[in-house]
Each structure stands twice: as structure tokens, then as C-alpha cells.
mmCIF file of C-alpha atoms in Angstrom:
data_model
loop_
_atom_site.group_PDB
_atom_site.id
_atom_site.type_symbol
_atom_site.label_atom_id
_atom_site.label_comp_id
_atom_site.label_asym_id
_atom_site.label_seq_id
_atom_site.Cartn_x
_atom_site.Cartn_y
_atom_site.Cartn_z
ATOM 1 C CA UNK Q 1 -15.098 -27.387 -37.724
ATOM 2 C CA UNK Q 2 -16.237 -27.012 -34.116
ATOM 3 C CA UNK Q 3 -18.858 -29.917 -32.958
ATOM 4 C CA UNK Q 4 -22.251 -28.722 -33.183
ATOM 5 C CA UNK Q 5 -25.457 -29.960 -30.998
ATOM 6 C CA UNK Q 6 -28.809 -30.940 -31.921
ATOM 7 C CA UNK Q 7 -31.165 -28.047 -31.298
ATOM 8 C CA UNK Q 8 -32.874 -28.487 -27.947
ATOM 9 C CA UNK Q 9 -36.355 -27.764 -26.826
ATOM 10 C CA UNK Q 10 -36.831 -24.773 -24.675
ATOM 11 C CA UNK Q 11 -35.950 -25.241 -21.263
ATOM 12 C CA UNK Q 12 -39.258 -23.598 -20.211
ATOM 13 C CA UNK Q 13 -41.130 -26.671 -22.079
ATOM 14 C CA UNK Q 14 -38.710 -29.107 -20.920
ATOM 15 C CA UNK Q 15 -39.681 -27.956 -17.328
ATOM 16 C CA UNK Q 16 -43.361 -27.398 -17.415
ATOM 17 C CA UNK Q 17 -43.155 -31.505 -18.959
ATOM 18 C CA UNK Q 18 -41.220 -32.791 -16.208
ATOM 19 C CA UNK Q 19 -43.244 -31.076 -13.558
ATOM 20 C CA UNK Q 20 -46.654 -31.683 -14.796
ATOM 21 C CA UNK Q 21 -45.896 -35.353 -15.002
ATOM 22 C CA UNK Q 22 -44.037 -35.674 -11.973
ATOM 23 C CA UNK Q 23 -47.406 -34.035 -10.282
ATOM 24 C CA UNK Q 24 -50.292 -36.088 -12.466
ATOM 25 C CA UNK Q 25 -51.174 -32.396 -12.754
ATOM 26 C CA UNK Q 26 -50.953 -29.095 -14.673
ATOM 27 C CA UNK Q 27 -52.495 -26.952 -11.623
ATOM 28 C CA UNK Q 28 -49.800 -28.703 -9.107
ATOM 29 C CA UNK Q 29 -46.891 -28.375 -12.169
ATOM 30 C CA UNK Q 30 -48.150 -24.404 -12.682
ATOM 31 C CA UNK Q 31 -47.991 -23.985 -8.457
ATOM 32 C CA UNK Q 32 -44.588 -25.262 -8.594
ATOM 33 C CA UNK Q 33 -43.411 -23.184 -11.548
ATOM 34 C CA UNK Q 34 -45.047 -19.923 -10.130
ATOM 35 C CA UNK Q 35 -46.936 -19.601 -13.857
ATOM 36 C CA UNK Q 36 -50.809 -20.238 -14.965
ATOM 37 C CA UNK Q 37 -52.085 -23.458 -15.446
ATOM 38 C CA UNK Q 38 -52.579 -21.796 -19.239
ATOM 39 C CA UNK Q 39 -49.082 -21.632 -19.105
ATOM 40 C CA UNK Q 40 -47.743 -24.913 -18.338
ATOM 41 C CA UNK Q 41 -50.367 -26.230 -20.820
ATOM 42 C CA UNK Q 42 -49.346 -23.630 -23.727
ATOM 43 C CA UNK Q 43 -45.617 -25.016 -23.003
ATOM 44 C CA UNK Q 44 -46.203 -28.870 -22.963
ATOM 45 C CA UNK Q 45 -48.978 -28.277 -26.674
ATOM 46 C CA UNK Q 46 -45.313 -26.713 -27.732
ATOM 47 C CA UNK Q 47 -42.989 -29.543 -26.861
ATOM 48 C CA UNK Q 48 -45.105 -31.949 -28.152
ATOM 49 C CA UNK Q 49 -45.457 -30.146 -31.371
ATOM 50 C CA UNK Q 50 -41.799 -30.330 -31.597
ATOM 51 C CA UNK Q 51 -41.058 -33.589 -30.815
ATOM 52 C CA UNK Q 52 -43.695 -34.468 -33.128
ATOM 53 C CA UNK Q 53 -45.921 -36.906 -30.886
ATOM 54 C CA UNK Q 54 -48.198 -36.848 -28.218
ATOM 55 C CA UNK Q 55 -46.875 -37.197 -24.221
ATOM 56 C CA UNK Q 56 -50.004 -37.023 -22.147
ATOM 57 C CA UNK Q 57 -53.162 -38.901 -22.946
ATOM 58 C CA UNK Q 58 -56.062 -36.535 -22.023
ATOM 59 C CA UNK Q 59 -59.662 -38.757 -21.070
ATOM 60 C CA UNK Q 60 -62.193 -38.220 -18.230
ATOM 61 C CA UNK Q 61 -60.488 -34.814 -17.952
ATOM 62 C CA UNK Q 62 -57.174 -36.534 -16.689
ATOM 63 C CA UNK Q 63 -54.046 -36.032 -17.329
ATOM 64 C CA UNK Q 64 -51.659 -39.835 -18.400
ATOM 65 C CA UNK Q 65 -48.282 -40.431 -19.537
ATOM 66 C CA UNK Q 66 -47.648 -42.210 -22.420
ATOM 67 C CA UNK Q 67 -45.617 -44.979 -22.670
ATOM 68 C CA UNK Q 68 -42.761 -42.688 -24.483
ATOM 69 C CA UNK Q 69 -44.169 -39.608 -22.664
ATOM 70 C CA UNK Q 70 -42.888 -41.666 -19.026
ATOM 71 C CA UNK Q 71 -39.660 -42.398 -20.618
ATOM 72 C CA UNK Q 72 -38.580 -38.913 -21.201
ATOM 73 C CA UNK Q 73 -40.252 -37.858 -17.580
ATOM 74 C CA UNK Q 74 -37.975 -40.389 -15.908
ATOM 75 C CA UNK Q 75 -35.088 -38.966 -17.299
ATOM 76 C CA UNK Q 76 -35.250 -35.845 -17.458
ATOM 77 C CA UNK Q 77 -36.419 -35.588 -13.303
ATOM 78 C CA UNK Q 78 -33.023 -37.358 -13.065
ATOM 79 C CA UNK Q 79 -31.461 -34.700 -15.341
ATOM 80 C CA UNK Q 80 -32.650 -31.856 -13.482
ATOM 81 C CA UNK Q 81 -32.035 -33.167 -10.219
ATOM 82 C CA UNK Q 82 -28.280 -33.828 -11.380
ATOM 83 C CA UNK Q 83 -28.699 -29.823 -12.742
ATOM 84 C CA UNK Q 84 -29.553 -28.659 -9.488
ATOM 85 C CA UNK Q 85 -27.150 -30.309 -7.310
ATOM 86 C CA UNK Q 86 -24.117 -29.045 -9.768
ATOM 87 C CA UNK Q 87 -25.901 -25.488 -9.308
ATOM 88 C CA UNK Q 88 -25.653 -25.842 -5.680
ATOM 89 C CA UNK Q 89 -22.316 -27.281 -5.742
ATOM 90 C CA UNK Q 90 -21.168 -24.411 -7.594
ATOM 91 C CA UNK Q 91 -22.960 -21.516 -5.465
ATOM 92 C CA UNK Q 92 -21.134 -23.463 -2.534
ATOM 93 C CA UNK Q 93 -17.360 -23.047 -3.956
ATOM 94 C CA UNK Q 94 -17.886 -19.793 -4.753
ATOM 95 C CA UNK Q 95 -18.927 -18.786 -1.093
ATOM 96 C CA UNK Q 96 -16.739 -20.854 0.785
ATOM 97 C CA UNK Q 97 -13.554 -21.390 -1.164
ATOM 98 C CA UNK Q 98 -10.613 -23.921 0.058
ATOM 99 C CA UNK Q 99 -9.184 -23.443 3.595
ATOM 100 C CA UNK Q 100 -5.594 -22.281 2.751
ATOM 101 C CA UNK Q 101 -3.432 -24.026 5.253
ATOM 102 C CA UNK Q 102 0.242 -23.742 5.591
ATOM 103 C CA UNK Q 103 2.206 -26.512 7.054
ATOM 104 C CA UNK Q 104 5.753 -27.397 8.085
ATOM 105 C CA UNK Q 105 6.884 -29.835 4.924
ATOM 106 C CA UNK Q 106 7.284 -33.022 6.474
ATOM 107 C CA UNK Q 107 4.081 -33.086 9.538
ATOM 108 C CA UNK Q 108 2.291 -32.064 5.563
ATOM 109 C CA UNK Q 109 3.690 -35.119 3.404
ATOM 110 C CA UNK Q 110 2.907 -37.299 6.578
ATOM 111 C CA UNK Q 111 -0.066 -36.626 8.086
ATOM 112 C CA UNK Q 112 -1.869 -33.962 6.776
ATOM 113 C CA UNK Q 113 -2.294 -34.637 2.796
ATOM 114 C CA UNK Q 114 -3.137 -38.045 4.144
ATOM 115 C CA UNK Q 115 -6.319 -36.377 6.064
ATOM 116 C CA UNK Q 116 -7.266 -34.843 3.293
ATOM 117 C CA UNK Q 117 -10.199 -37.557 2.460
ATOM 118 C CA UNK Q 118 -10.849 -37.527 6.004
ATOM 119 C CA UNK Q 119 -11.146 -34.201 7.130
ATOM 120 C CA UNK Q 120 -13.664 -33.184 3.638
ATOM 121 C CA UNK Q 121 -15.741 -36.540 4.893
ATOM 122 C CA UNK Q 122 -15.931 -35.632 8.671
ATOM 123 C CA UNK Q 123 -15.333 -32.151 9.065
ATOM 124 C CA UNK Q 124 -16.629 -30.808 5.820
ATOM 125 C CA UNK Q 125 -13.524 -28.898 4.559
ATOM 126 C CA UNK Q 126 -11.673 -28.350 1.401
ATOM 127 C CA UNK Q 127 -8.143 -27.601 2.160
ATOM 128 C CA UNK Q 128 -5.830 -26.379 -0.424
ATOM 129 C CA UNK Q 129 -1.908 -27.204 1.562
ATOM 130 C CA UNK Q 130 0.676 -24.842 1.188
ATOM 131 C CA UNK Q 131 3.875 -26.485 2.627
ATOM 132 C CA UNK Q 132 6.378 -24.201 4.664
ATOM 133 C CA UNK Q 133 8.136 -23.856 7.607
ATOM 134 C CA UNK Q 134 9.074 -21.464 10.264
ATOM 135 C CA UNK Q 135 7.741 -17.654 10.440
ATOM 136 C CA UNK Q 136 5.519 -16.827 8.089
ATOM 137 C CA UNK Q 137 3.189 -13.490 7.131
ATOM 138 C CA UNK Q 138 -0.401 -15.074 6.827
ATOM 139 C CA UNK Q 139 -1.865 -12.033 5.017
ATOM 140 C CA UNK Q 140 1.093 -11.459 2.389
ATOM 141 C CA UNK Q 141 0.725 -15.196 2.022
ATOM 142 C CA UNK Q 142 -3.197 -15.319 2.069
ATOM 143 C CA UNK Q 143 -3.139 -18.353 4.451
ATOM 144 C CA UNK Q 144 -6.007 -18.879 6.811
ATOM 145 C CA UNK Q 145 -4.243 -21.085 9.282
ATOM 146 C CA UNK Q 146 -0.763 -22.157 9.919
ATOM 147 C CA UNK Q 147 0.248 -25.124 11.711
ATOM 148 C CA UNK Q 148 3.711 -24.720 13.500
ATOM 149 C CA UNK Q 149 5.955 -26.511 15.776
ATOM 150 C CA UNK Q 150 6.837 -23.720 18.604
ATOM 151 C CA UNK Q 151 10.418 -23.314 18.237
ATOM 152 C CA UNK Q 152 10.595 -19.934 17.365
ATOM 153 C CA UNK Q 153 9.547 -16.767 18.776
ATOM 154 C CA UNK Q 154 6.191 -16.542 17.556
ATOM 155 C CA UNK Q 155 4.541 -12.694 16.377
ATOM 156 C CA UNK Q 156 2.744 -11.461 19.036
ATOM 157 C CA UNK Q 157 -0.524 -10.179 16.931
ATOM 158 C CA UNK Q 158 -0.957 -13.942 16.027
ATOM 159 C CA UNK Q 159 -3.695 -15.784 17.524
ATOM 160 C CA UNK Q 160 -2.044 -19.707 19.028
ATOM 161 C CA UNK Q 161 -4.268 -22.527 19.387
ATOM 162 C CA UNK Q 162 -2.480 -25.204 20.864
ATOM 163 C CA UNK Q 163 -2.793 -28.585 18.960
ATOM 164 C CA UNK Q 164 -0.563 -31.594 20.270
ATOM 165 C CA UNK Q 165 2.537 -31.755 22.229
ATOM 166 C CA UNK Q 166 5.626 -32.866 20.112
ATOM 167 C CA UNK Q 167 7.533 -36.264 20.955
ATOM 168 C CA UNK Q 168 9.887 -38.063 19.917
ATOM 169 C CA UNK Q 169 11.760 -41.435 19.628
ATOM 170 C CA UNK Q 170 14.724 -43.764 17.807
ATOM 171 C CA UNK Q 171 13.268 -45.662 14.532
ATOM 172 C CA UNK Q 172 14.655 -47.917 12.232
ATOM 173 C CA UNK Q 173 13.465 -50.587 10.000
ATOM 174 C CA UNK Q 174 12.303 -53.692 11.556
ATOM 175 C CA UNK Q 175 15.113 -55.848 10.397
ATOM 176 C CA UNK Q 176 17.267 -54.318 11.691
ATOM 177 C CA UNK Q 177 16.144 -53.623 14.986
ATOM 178 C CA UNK Q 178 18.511 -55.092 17.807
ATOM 179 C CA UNK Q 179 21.388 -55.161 15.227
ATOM 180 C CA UNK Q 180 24.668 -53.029 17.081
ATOM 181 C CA UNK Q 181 26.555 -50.469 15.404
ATOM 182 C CA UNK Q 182 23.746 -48.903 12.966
ATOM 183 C CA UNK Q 183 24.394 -45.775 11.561
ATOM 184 C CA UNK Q 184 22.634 -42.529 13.733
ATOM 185 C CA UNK Q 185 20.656 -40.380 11.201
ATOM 186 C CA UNK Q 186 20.483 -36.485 11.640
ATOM 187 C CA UNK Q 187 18.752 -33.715 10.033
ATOM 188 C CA UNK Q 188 20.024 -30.310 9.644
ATOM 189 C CA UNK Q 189 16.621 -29.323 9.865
ATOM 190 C CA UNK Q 190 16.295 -30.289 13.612
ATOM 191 C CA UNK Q 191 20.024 -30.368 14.497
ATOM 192 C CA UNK Q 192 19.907 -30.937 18.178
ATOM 193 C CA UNK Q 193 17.367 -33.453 18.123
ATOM 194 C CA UNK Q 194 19.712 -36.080 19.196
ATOM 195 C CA UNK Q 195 22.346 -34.094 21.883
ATOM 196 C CA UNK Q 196 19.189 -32.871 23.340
ATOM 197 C CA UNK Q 197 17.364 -36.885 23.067
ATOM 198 C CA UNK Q 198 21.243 -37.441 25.150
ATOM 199 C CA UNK Q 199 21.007 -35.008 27.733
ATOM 200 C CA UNK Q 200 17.956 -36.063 29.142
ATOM 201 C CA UNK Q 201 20.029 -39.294 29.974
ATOM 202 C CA UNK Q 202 18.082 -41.521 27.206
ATOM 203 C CA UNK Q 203 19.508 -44.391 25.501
ATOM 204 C CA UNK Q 204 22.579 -43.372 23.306
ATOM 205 C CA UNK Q 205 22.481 -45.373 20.521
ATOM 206 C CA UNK Q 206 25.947 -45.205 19.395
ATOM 207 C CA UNK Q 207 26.309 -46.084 15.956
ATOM 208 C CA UNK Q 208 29.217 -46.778 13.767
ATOM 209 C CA UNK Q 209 29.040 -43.464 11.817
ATOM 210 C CA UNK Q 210 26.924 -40.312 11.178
ATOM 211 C CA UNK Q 211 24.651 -39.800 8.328
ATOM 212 C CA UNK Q 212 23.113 -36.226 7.716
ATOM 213 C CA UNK Q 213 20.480 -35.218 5.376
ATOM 214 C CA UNK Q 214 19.402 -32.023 4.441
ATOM 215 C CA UNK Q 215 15.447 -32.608 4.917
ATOM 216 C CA UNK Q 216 13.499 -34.612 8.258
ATOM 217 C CA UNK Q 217 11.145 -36.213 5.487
ATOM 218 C CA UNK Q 218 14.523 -37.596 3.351
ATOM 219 C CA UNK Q 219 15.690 -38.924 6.821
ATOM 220 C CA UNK Q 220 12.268 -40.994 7.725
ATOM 221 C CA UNK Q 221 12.869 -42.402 4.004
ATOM 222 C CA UNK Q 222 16.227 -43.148 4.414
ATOM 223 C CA UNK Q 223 15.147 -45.092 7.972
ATOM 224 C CA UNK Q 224 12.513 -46.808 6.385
ATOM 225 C CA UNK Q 225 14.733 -47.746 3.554
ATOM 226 C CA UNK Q 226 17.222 -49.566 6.526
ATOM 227 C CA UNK Q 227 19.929 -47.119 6.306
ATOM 228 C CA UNK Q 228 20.069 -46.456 10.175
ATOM 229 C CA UNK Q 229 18.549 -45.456 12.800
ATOM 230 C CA UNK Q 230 16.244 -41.648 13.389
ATOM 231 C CA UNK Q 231 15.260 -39.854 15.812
ATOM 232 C CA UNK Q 232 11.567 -39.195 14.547
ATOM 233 C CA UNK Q 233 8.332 -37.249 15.638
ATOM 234 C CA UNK Q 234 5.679 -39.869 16.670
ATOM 235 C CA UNK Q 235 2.868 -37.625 14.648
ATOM 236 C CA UNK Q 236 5.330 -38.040 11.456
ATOM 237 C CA UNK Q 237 6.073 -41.832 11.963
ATOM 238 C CA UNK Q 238 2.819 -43.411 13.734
ATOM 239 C CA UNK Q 239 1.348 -44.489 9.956
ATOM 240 C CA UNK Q 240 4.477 -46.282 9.412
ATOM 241 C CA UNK Q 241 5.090 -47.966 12.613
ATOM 242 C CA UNK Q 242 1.085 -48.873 12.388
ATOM 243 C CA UNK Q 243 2.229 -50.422 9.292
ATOM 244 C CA UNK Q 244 5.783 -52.214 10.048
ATOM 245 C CA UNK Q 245 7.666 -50.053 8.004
ATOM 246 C CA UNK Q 246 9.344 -48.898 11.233
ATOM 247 C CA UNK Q 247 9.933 -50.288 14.368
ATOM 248 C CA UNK Q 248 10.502 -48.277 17.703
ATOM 249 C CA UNK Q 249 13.765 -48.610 19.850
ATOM 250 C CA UNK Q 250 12.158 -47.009 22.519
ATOM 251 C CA UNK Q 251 9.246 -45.301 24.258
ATOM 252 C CA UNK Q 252 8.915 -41.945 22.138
ATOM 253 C CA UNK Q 253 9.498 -38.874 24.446
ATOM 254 C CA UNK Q 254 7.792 -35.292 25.070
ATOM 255 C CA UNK Q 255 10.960 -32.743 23.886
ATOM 256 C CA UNK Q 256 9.008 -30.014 25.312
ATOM 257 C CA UNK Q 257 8.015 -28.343 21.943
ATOM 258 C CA UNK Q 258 4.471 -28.598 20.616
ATOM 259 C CA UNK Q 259 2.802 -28.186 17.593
ATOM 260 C CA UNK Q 260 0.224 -25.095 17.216
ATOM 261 C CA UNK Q 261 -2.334 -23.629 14.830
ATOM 262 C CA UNK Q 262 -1.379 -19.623 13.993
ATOM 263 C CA UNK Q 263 -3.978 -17.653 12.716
ATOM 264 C CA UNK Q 264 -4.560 -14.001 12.016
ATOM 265 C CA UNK Q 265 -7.585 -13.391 14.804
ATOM 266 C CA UNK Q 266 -8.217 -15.708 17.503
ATOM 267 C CA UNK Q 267 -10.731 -19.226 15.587
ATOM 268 C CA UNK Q 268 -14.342 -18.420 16.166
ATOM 269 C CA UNK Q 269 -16.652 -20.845 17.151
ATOM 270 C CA UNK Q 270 -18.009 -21.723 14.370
ATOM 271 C CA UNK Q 271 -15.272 -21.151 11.780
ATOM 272 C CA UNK Q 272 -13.870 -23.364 9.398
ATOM 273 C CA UNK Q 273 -10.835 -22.454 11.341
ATOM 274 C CA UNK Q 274 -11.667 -23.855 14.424
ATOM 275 C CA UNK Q 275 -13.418 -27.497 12.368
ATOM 276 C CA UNK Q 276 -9.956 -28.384 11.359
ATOM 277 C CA UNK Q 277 -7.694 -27.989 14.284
ATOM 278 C CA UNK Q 278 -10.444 -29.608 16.435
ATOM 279 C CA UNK Q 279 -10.048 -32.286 14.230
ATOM 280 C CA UNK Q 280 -6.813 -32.555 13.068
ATOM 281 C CA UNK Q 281 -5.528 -31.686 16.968
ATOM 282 C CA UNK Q 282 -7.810 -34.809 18.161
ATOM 283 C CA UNK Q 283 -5.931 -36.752 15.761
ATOM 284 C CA UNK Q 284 -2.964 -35.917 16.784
ATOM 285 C CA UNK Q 285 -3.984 -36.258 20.183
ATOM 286 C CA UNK Q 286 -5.500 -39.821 19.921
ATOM 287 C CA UNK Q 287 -1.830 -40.845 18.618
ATOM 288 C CA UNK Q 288 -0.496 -39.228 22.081
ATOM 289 C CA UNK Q 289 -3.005 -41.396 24.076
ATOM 290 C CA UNK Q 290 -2.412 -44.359 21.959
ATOM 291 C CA UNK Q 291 0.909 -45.020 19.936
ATOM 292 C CA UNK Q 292 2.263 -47.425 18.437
ATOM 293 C CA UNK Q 293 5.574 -48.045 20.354
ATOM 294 C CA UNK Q 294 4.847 -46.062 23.123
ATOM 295 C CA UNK Q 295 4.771 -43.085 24.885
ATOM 296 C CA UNK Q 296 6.128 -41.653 27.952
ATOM 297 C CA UNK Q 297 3.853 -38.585 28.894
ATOM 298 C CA UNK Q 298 5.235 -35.452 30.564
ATOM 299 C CA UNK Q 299 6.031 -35.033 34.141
#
């Protein structure tokens, strides 16, 4: 059999209780309540009736708790104020649902589902992640924002809101840094990340043997798991070289990509839109300004 309840009072007496002691009045508890004063009285006669025992001492035309009467005040202001905030809390996810926001796999494992905490704390945003890559249809998809790396011809009737510029260095565990020979990691994801890292003239790295992998984010593991050396995006890598899971071989370098937010119409001013790539484009920005193992800005 299905659990059943006690019978409650009626939330009208409960009410009129909690405001006329809260007040020390039945005219202040009626004002509140937008009822008479005859009211509020008829209501608290009831619940007291059903409780079975007095909650207000009335002398010299006053109105007094007793010492059971305070009890049940106490907690039920605490229960409606709990009542009301889960009322408001509701009424809020109804009108503002999550931020749907769709995000290249790996830049989503490593720095945005991190944010999370942060950007509900600081910005005030729920963000429900989608992770993808490449072109994308935001209204087939119902996404609100995308965040892209430029490296494809990007639809015209999107609106581009530039967030960071894209760089990038050679990784590798830190016990094996300065060790000769290690293996060179690729990606087929980015697959001329390293002849293009060579034909700016930067440091070769010649390694005994290639190793490819099919996703960037299996590659950083692989790195941080001392299985060679990557060539990794300082926005996907700066938590782990923060922490010493990775070392850098060398001052990470602008490829001349950067990452962007897409949206449907260009972010209003007051948008949600516009909240998170403010803030997650000054985070990535603060990493430019400041990274752990360096960073050779732009020419």
C-alpha cells in the first residue's frame, strides 16, 4: 500500500499562525495576508481547535506565545521561508532555462565542464554542454552559443565573437623531459599541427617513432601518461602544467587560429550570451597573459 500522511492543518491557518506571531499582532498578520483582522483570528480559534491546545495567551488585550505556541512559530517561519525560496527557484528555471552551449570535445573535457562551478558562482549561468566539433546548424541543434576554433569557413548569417587566440606548444610528462629520442604524438584530428609547428623553423623534436591517435583529448592522456611527447593547445593543457602533470619543452606559440563564440544574432548586451564568453574569453585570456611555460605573443 502507498505511504499515507498525517492529515495537515489548512494552510490558510498554518499561515495566519505564523504571521500573527511573527508580528505580536493580528492587525499587522491580517495587513500582511490582505484579509480582516476577523479573519486571521477565525483561522488561528481553528488551528488551535485542531491541535487541541491553546498557542497565544490573550491578557491586557495582548497577544503572547506560548511556550509550545513559539515552538511551532519558529519552525514553521523557517518552513515557509524554505517554501518560498523553492517557489522562486522554480519560477526562475522555468523562465530562464540552461544556456545550451556546444563545444569542440576536447577545449569541453578540459576547460569548460571544469568552469562549470565557476561560471554558475560568478556569472550566474546554468549551462547544459553539448560537445561537438566543426560546422554546426544552431537552430536544428537548439544551441544558443557555439564555441569554435576558426579553421573552417564559417556561415556567413552567424554572428563571431572573438574569444582567445589559439597557441600552441611540445608537452610531455615531467620525467621525461630532456630525455632524447621520445616518441612525437599526432592527432588525426589536427593533422598538421606538427609540419606546420616545423615550418615556422621551431624546435623539431625528432623522436624515435610516430604515435597517432584518433582523438586530441586521447593524445593529452597518452602525454600525461609518459608515452611521448604532444603538440598541445595551451587553453587545453594550462590545468595540467599548473599541476605538474605536464611539463613544457618550449614557449607555446600563436598558430594563427583562434577560438570564437558562434551564435545565431549578434550577443546583446545584456544576454546570457554575452555573460559567458565575457567570462569564459577572460579566462582564456588571463592564461594568454600568464601561462604556465610560456608564451610567445604574435608579431
Amino acid at each position: 500500500m502507498p505511504e499515507t500522511r498525517n492529515r495537515l492543518p489548512q494552510l490558510g491557518s498554518l499561515r495566519a499562525f505564523e504571521a500573527a506571531a511573527r508580528h505580536g499582532s493580528l492587525v499587522a498578520a491580517a495587513a500582511e495576508l490582505h484579509v480582516t483582522h476577523g479573519a486571521v483570528s477565525k483561522q488561528i480559534r481553528n488551528l488551535e481547535a485542531e491541535l487541541g491546545e491553546p498557542l497565544f495567551e490573550r491578557r491586557n488585550r495582548g497577544l503572547f506565545l506560548t511556550e509550545r505556541g513559539r515552538w511551532l512559530a519558529e519552525r514553521l517561519s523557517t518552513t515557509f521561508a524554505q517554501l518560498e525560496d523553492a517557489l522562486a527557484d522554480f519560477a526562475r528555471r522555468e523562465a530562464d532555462p540552461p544556456l545550451v552551449v556546444s563545444c569542440e570535445p576536447t577545449l569541453c573535457l578540459r576547460l569548460l565542464i571544469p568552469s562549470l562551478p565557476a561560471l554558475r558562482a560568478e556569472a550566474g549561468l546554468d549551462i547544459r554542454v553539448l560537445a561537438a566539433g566543426g560546422r554546426i546548424d544552431l537552430r536544428r541543434d537548439r544551441v544558443d552559443l557555439a564555441i569554435r576554433r576558426d579553421d573552417f569557413p564559417i556561415p556567413s548569417h552567424l554572428a563571431v565573437r572573438p574569444l582567445a587566440d589559439e597557441a600552441m606548444g611540445p608537452v610531455c610528462a615531467p620525467a621525461l623531459a630532456g630525455t632524447a629520442g621520445l616518441p612525437i604524438l599526432h592527432t588525426r584530428s589536427r593533422p598538421d599541427a606538427w609540419p606546420a609547428w616545423r615550418r615556422r623553423g621551431l624546435p623539431a623534436f625528432l623522436g624515435s617513432r610516430d604515435v597517432q591517435f584518433e582523438h586530441f583529448a586521447l593524445m593529452l592522456e597518452a602525454a600525461i601518461a609518459g608515452q611521448g611527447i604532444a603538440l598541445a593547445s595551451l587553453h587545453m593543457v594550462a590545468d595540467d602544467l599548473k599541476a605538474g602533470r605536464l611539463t613544457a619543452l618550449h614557449p607555446f606559440q600563436p598558430d594563427g587560429s583562434r577560438y570564437v563564440a558562434l551564435t545565431d544574432k549578434p550577443i546583446s548586451a545584456e544576454g546570457r550570451e554575452r555573460r559567458f564568453a565575457e567570462w569564459i574569453g577572460g579566462r582564456m585570456a588571463r592564461t594568454l597573459a600568464d601561462p604556465p611555460g610560456g608564451f610567445i605573443p604574435a608579431r
